[in-house]
Backbone as JSON, one array per atom type, in Angstrom:
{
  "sequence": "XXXXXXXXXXXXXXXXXXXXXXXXXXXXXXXXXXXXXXXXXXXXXXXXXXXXXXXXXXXXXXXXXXXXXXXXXXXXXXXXXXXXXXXXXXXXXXXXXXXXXXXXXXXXXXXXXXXXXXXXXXXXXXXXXXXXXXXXXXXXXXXXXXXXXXXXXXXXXXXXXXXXXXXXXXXXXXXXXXXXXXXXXXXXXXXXXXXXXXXXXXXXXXXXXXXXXXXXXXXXXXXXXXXXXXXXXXXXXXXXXXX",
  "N": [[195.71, 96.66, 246.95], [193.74, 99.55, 246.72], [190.77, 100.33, 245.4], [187.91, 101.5, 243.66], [184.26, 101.86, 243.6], [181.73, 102.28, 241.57], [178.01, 103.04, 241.33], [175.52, 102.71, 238.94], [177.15, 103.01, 237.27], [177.62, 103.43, 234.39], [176.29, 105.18, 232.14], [175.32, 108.79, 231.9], [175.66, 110.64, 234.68], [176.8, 108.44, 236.59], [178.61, 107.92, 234.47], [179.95, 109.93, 233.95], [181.56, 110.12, 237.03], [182.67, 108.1, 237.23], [185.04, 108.48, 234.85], [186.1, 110.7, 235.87], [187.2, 110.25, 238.24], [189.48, 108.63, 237.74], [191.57, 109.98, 238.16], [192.32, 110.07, 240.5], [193.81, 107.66, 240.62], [193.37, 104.96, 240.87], [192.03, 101.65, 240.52], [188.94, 101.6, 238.68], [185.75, 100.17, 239.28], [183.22, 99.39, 237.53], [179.79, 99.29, 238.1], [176.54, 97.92, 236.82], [173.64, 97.44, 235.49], [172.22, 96.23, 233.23], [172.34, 97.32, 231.24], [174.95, 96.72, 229.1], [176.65, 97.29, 226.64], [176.44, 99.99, 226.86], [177.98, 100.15, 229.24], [180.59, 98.87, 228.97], [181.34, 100.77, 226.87], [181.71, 102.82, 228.42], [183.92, 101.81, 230.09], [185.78, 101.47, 228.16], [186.5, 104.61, 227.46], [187.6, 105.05, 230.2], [189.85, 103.6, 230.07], [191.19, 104.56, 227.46], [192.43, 106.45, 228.65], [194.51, 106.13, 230.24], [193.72, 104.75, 232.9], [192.44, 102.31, 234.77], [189.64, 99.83, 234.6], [186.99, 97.58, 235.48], [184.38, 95.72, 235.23], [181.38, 95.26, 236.69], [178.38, 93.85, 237.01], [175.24, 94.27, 238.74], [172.31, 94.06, 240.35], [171.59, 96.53, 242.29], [169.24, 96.79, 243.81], [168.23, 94.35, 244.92], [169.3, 91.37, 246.9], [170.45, 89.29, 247.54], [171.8, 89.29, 245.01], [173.89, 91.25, 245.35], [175.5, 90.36, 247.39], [176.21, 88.05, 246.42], [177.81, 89.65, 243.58], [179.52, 90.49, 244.98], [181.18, 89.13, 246.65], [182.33, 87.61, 244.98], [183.59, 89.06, 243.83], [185.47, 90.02, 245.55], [186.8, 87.26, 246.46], [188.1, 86.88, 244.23], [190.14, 89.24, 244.13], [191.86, 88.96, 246.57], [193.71, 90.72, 248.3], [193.41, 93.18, 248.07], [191.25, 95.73, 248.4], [187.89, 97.78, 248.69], [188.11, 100.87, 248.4], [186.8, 103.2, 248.26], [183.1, 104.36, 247.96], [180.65, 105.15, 245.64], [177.68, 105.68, 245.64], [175.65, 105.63, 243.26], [173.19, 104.58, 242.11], [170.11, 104.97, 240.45], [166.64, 105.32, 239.75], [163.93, 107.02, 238.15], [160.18, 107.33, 238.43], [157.94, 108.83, 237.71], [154.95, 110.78, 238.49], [151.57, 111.8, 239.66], [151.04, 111.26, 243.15], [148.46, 110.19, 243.8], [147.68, 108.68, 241.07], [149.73, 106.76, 241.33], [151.63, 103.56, 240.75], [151.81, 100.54, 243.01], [154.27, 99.2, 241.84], [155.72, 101.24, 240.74], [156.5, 102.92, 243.42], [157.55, 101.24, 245.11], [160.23, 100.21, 243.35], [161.56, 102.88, 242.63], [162.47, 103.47, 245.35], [163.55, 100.98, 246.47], [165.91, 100.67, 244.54], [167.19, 103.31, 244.91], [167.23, 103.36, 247.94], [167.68, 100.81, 248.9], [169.55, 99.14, 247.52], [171.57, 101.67, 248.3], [171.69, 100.43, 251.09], [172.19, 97.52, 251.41], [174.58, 97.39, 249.6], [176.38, 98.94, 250.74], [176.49, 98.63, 253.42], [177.76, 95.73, 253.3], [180.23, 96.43, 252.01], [181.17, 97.75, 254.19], [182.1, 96.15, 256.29], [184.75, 95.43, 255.13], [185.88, 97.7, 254.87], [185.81, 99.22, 257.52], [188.12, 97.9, 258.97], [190.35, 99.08, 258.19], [193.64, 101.09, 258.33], [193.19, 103.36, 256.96], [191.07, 103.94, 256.43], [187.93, 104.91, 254.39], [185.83, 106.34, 251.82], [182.4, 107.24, 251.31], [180.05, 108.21, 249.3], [177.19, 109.22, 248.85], [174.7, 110.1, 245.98], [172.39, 112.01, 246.09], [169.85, 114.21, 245.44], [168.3, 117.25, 244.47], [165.12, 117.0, 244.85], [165.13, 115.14, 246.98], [165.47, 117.02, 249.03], [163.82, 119.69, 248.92], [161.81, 118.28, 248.08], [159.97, 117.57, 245.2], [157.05, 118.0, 243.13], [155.32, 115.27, 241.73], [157.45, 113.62, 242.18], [156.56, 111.77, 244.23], [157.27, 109.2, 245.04], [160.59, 109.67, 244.46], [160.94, 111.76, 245.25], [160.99, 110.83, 248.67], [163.05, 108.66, 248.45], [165.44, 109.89, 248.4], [165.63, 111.35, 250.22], [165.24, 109.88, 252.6], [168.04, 108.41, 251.9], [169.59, 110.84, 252.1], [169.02, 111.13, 255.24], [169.96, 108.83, 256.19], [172.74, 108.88, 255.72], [174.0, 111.24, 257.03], [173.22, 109.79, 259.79], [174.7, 107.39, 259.44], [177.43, 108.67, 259.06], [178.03, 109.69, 261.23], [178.04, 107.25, 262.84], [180.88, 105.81, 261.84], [182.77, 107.7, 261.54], [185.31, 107.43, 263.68], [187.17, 105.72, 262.38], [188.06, 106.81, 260.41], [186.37, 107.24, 258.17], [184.2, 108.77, 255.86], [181.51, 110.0, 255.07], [179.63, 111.42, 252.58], [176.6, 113.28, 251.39], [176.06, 114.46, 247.73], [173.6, 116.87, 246.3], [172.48, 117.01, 243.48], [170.94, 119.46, 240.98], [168.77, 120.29, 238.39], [170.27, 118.14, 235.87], [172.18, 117.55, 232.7], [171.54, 114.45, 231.27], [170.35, 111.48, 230.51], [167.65, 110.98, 232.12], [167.06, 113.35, 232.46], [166.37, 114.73, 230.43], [163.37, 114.5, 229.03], [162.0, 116.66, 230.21], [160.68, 119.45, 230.42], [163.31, 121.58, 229.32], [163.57, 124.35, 228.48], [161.51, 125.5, 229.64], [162.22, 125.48, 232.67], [165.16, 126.36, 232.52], [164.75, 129.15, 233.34], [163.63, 129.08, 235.73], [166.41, 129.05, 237.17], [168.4, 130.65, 238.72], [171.48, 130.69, 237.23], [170.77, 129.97, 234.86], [171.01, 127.9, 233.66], [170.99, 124.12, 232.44], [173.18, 122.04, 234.59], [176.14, 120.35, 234.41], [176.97, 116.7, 233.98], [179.88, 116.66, 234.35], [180.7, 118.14, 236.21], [178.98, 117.66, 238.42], [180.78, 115.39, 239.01], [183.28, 116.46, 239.28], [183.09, 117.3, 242.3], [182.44, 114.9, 243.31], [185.18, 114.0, 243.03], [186.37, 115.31, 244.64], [185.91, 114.99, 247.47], [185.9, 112.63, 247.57], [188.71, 112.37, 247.71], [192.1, 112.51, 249.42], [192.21, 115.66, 250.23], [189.82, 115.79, 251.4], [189.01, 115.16, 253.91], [188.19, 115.95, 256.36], [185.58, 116.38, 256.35], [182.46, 115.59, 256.34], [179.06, 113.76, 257.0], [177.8, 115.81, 255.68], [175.78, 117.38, 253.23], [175.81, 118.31, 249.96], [174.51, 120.86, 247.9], [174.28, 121.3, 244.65], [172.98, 123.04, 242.26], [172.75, 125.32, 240.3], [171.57, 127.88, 242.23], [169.4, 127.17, 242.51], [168.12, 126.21, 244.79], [168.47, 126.81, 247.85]],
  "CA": [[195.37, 97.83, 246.15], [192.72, 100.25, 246.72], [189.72, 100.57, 244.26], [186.73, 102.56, 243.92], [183.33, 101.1, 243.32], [180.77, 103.3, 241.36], [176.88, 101.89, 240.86], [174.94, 102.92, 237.84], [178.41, 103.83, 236.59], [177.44, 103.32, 232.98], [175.91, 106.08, 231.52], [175.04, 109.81, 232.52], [176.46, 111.38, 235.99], [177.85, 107.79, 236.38], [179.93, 107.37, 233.43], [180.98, 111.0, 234.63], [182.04, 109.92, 237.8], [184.02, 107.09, 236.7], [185.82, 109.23, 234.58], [186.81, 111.81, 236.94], [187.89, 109.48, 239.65], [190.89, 107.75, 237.06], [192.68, 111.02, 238.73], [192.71, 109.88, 241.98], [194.9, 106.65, 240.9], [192.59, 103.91, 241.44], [191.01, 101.62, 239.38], [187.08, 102.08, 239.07], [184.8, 98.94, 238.99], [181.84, 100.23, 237.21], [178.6, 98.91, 238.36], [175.59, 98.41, 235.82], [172.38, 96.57, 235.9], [171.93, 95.42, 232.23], [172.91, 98.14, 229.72], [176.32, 96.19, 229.11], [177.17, 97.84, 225.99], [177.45, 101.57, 227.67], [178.91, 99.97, 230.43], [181.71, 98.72, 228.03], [182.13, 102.34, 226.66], [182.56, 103.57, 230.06], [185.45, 100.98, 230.51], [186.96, 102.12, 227.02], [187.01, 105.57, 227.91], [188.67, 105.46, 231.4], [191.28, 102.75, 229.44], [191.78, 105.75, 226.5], [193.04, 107.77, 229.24], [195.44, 105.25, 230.72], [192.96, 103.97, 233.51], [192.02, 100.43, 234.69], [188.32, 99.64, 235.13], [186.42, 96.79, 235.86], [182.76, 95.79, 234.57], [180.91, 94.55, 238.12], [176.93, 94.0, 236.76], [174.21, 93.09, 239.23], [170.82, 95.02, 240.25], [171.75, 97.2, 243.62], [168.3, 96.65, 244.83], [168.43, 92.91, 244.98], [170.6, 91.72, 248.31], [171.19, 88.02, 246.34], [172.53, 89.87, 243.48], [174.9, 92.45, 245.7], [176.12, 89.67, 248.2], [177.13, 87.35, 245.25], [178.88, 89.91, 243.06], [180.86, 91.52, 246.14], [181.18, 87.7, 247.1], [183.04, 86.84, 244.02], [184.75, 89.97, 243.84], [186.25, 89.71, 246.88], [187.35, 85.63, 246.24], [189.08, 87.43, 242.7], [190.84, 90.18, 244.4], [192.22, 88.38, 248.16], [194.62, 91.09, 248.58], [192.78, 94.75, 247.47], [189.61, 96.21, 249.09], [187.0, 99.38, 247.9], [188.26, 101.92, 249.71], [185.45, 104.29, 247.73], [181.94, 103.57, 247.08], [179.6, 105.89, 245.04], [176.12, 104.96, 245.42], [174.57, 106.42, 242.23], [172.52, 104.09, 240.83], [168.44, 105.17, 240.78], [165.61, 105.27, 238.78], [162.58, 107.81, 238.05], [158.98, 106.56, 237.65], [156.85, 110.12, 237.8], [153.74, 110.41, 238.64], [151.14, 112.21, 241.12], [150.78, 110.36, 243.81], [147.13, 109.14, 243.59], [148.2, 107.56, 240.15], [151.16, 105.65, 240.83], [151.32, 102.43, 241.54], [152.36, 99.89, 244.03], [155.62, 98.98, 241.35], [156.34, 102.48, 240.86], [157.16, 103.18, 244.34], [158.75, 100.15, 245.11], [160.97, 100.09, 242.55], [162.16, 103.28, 242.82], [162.8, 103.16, 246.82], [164.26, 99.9, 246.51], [166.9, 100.96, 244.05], [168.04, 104.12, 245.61], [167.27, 103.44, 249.16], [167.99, 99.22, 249.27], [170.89, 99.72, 246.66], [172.74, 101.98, 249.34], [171.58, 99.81, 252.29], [173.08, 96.47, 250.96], [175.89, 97.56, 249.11], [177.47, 99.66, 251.94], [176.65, 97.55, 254.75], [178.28, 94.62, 252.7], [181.36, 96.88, 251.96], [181.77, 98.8, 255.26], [183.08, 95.03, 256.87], [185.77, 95.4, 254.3], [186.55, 99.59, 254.82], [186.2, 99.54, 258.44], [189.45, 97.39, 259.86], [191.46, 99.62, 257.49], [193.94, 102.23, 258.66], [193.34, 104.68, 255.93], [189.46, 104.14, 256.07], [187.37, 105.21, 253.1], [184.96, 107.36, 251.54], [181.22, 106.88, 250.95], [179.79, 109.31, 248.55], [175.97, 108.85, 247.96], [174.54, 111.07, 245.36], [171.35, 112.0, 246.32], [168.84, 114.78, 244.71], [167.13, 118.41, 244.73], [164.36, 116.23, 245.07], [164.87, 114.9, 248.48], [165.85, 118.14, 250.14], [162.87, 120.34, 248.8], [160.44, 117.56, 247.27], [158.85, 118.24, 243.62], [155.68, 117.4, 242.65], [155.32, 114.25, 240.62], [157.96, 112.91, 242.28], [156.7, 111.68, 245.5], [158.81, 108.61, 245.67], [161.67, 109.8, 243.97], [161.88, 112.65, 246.93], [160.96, 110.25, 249.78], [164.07, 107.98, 248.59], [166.62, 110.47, 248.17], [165.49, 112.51, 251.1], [165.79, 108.89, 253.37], [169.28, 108.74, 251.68], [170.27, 111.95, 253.03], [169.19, 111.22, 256.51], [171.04, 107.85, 256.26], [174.15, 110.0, 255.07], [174.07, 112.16, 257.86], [173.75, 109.22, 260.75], [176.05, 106.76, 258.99], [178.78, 109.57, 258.94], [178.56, 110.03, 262.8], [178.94, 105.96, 263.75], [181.83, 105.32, 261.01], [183.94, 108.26, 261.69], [186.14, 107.03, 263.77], [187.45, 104.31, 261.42], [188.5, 107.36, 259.24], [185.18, 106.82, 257.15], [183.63, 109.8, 255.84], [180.09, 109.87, 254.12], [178.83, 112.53, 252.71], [175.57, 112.98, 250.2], [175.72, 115.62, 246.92], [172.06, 116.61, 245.92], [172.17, 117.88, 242.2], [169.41, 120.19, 240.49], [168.87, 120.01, 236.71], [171.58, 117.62, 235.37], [171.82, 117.62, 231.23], [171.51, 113.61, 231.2], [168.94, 110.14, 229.95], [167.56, 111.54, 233.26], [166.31, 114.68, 232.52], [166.09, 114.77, 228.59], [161.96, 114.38, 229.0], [162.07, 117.61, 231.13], [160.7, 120.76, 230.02], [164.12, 122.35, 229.69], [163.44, 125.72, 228.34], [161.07, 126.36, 230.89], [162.83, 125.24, 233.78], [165.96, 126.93, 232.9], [163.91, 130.02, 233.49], [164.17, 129.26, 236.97], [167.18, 128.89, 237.82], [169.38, 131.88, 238.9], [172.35, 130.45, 236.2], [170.08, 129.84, 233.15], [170.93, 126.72, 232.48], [170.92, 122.93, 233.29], [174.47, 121.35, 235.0], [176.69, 119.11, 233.57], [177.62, 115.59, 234.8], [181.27, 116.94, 234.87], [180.36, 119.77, 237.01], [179.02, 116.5, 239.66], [181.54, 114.73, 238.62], [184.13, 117.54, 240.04], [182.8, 117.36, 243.68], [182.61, 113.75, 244.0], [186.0, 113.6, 243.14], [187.22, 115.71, 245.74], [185.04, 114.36, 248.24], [186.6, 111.12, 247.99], [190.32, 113.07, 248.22], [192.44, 112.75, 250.91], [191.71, 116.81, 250.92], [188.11, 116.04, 251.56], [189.39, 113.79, 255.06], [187.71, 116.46, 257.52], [184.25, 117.0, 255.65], [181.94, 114.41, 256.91], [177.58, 114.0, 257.39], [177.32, 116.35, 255.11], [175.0, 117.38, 251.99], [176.05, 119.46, 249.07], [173.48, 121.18, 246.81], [174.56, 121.78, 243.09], [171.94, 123.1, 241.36], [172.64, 126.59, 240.07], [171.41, 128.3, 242.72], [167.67, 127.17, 242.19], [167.22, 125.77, 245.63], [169.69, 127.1, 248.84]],
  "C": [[193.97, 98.31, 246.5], [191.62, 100.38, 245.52], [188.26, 101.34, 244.43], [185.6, 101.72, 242.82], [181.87, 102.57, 243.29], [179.46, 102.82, 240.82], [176.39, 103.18, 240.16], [175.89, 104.03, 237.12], [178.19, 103.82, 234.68], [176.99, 104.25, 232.08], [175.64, 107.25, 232.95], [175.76, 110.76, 233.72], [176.99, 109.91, 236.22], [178.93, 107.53, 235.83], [181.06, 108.7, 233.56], [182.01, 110.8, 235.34], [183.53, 109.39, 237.64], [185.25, 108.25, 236.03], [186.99, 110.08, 234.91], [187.78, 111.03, 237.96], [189.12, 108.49, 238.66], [191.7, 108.79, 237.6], [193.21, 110.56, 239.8], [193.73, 108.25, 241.89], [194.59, 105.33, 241.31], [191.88, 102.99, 240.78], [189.5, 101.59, 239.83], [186.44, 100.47, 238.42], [183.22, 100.08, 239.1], [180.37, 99.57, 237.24], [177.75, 98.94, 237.67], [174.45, 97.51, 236.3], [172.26, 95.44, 234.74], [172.13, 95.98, 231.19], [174.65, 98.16, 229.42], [176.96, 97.1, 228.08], [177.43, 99.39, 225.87], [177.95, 101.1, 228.95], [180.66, 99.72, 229.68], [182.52, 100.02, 227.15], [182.65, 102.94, 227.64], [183.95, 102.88, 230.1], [186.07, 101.46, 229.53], [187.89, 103.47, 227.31], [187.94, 105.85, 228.78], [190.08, 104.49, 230.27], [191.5, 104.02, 228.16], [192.75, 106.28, 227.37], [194.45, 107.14, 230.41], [195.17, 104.79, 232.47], [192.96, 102.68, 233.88], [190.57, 100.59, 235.13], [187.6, 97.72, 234.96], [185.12, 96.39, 235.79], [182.06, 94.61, 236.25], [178.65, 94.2, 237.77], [176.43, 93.58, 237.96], [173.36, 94.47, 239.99], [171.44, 95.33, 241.99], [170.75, 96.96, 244.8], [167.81, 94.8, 245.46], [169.47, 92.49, 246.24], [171.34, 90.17, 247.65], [172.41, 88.92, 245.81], [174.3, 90.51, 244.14], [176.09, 91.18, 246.41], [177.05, 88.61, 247.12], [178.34, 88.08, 244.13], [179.82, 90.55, 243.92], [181.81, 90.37, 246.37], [182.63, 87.34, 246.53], [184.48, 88.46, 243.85], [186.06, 89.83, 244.17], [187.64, 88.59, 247.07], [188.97, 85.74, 244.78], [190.71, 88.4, 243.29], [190.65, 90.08, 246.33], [193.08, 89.75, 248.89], [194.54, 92.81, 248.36], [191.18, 94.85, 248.41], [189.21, 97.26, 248.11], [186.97, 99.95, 248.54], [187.11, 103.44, 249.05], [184.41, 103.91, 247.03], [180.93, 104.99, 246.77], [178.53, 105.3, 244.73], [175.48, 106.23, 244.95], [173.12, 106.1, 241.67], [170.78, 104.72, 241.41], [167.79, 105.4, 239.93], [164.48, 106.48, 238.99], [161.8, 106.98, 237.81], [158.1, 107.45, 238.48], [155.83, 109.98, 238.09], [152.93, 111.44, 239.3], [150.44, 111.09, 241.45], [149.54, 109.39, 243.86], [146.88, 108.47, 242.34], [149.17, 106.9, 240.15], [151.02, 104.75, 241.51], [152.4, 101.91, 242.33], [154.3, 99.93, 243.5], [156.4, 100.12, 241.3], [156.82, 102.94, 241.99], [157.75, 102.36, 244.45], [160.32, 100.32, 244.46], [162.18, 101.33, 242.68], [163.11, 103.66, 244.41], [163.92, 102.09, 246.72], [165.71, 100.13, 246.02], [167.64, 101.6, 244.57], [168.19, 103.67, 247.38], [167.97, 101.96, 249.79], [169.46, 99.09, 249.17], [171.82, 100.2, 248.06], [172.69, 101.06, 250.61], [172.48, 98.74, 252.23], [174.33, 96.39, 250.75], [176.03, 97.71, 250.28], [177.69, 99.0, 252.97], [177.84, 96.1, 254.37], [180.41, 95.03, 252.64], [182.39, 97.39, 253.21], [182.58, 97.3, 256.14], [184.7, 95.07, 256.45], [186.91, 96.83, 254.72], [186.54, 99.58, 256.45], [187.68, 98.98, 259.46], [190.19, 98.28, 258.91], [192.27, 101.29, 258.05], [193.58, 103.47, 258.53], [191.65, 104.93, 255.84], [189.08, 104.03, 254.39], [186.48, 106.08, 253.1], [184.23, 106.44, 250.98], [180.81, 107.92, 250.43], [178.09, 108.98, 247.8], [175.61, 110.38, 247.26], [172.53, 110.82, 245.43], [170.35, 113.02, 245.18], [167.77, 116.18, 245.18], [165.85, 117.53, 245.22], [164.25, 115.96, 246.91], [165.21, 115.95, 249.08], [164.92, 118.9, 249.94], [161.83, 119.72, 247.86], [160.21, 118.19, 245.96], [157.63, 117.31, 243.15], [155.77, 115.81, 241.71], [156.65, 113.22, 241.01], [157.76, 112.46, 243.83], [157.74, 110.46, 246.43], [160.3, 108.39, 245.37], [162.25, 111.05, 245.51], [161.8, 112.08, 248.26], [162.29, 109.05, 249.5], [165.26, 108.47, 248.99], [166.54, 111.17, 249.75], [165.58, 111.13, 252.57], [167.21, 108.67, 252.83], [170.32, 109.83, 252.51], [170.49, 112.07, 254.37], [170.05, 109.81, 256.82], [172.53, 108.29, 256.23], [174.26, 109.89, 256.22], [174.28, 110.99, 259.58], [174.8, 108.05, 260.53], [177.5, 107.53, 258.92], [179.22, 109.55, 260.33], [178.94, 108.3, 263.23], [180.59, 105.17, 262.82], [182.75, 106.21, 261.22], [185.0, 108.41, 262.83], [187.31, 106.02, 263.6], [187.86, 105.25, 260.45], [187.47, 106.89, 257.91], [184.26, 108.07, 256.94], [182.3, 109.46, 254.78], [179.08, 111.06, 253.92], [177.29, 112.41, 251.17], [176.01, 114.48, 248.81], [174.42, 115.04, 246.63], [172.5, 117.48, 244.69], [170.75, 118.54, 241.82], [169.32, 119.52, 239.31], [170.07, 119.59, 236.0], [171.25, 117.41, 233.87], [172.2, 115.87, 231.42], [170.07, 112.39, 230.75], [168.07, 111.27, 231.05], [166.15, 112.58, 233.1], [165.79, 115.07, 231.02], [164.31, 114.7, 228.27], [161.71, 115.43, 229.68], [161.99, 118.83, 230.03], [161.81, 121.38, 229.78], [164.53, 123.86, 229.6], [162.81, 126.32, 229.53], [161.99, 126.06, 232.46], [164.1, 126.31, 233.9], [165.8, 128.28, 233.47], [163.84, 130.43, 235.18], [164.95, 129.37, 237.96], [168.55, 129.6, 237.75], [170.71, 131.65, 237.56], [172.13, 130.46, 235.09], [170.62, 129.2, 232.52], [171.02, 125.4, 233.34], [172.37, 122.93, 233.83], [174.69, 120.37, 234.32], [177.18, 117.93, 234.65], [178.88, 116.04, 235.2], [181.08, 117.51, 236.0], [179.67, 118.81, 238.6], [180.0, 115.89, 239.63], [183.15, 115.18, 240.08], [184.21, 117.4, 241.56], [183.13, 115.97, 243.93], [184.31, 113.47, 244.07], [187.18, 114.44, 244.32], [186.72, 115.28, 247.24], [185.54, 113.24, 248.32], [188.11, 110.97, 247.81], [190.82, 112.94, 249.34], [192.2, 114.54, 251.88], [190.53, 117.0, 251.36], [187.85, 115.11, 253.09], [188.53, 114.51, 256.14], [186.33, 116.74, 257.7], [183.59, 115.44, 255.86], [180.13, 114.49, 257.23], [176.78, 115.35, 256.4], [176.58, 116.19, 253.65], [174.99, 118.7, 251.24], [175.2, 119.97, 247.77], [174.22, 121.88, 245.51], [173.39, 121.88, 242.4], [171.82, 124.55, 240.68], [171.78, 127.82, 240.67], [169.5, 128.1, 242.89], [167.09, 126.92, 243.44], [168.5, 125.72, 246.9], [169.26, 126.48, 250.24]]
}
């Protein structure tokens, strides 16, 4: 059996994801770090809707952590692979640059940028002998495609994400392995909830934030068999704020 593997599936544009992707017929192992009890809502929800999901915890940026729960996974389920991986999980920690510290970059690099390194590499052993391939779907960030202030290593992660995207798509696709990045703008989520949002919306041709669904939507066609020819690419959702 096929399954789909979504990190910092627990709340926000994760718990979206998950959601969305019970269409495609698959169950979803939902990835968390340590906020078990919205990870456990996430699992309710997709099971409301006549779903299967799967609670997978362990810190993305850690290679211990990833190698042991894939490890055990794996040892559980002899006879199924993850033919779809959504690498969501990432962190903010704001700043301008000549105040932030050593942990603050780290931390957030590590997460988004380690996170996809580990995982995928760990998984792609698994997705590449397979006929049917798979889909890789990192979700990257306005941020890394036109930088914003205060976030210098929130746009130097996402924006190494993207160029990872883009050459991981060209040596995997002939293995039927497609990898593409979405970059969202203003998503209504934990996320963004500290965010000016009156003024911002101000800027942005739609006049208003995006909804997780509204990411949600793309990833799940993106990891469609109609999404089999679309490959290295990077899709900007952001209500037109940044083309």
């Amino acid at each position: 059996m096929k399954y789909i593997l979504v990190t910092g599936g627990s709340r926000g544009i994760g718990r979206a994801i998950c959601q969305r992707l019970v269409s495609l017929g698959m169950p979803i192992i939902i990835n968390y770090n340590s906020n078990h009890s919205s990870a456990n809502d996430t699992k309710s929800l997709i099971e409301d809707v006549g779903g299967k999901a799967e609670l997978l915890p362990f810190d993305v940026s850690d290679k211990t952590e990833v190698e042991r729960a894939i490890g055990c996974w794996e040892q559980s389920h002899p006879d199924d692979y993850i033919a779809v991986l959504v690498n969501n999980a990432g962190i903010r920690r704001d700043n301008l640059m000549f105040m932030m510290s050593d942990d603050d970059w780290h931390q957030v690099l590590d997460t988004t940028l380690d996170g996809f390194f580990y995982l995928t590499r760990c998984l792609l052993k698994h997705m590449m002998p397979r006929k049917r391939g798979g889909r890789i779907i990192n979700i990257a960030s306005l941020s890394g495609v036109k930088g914003l202030p205060g976030q210098t290593n929130y746009s130097a992660a996402k924006a190494a994400l993207i160029g990872a995207t883009k050459a991981l798509a060209q040596e995997v696709a002939p293995r039927n392995i497609t990898v593409n990045a979405i970059a969202p703008g203003f998503i209504e989520t934990d996320m963004t909830k500290d965010l000016p949002e009156d003024d911002l919306k101000k800027m942005i041709p739609v006049g208003r934030f995006g909804k997780p669904e509204e990411v949600a939507a793309l990833v799940a066609f993106l990891a469609s068999d109609e999404a089999a020819y679309i490959t290295g690419e990077v899709i900007n959702i952001n209500g037109g704020l940044y083309t």
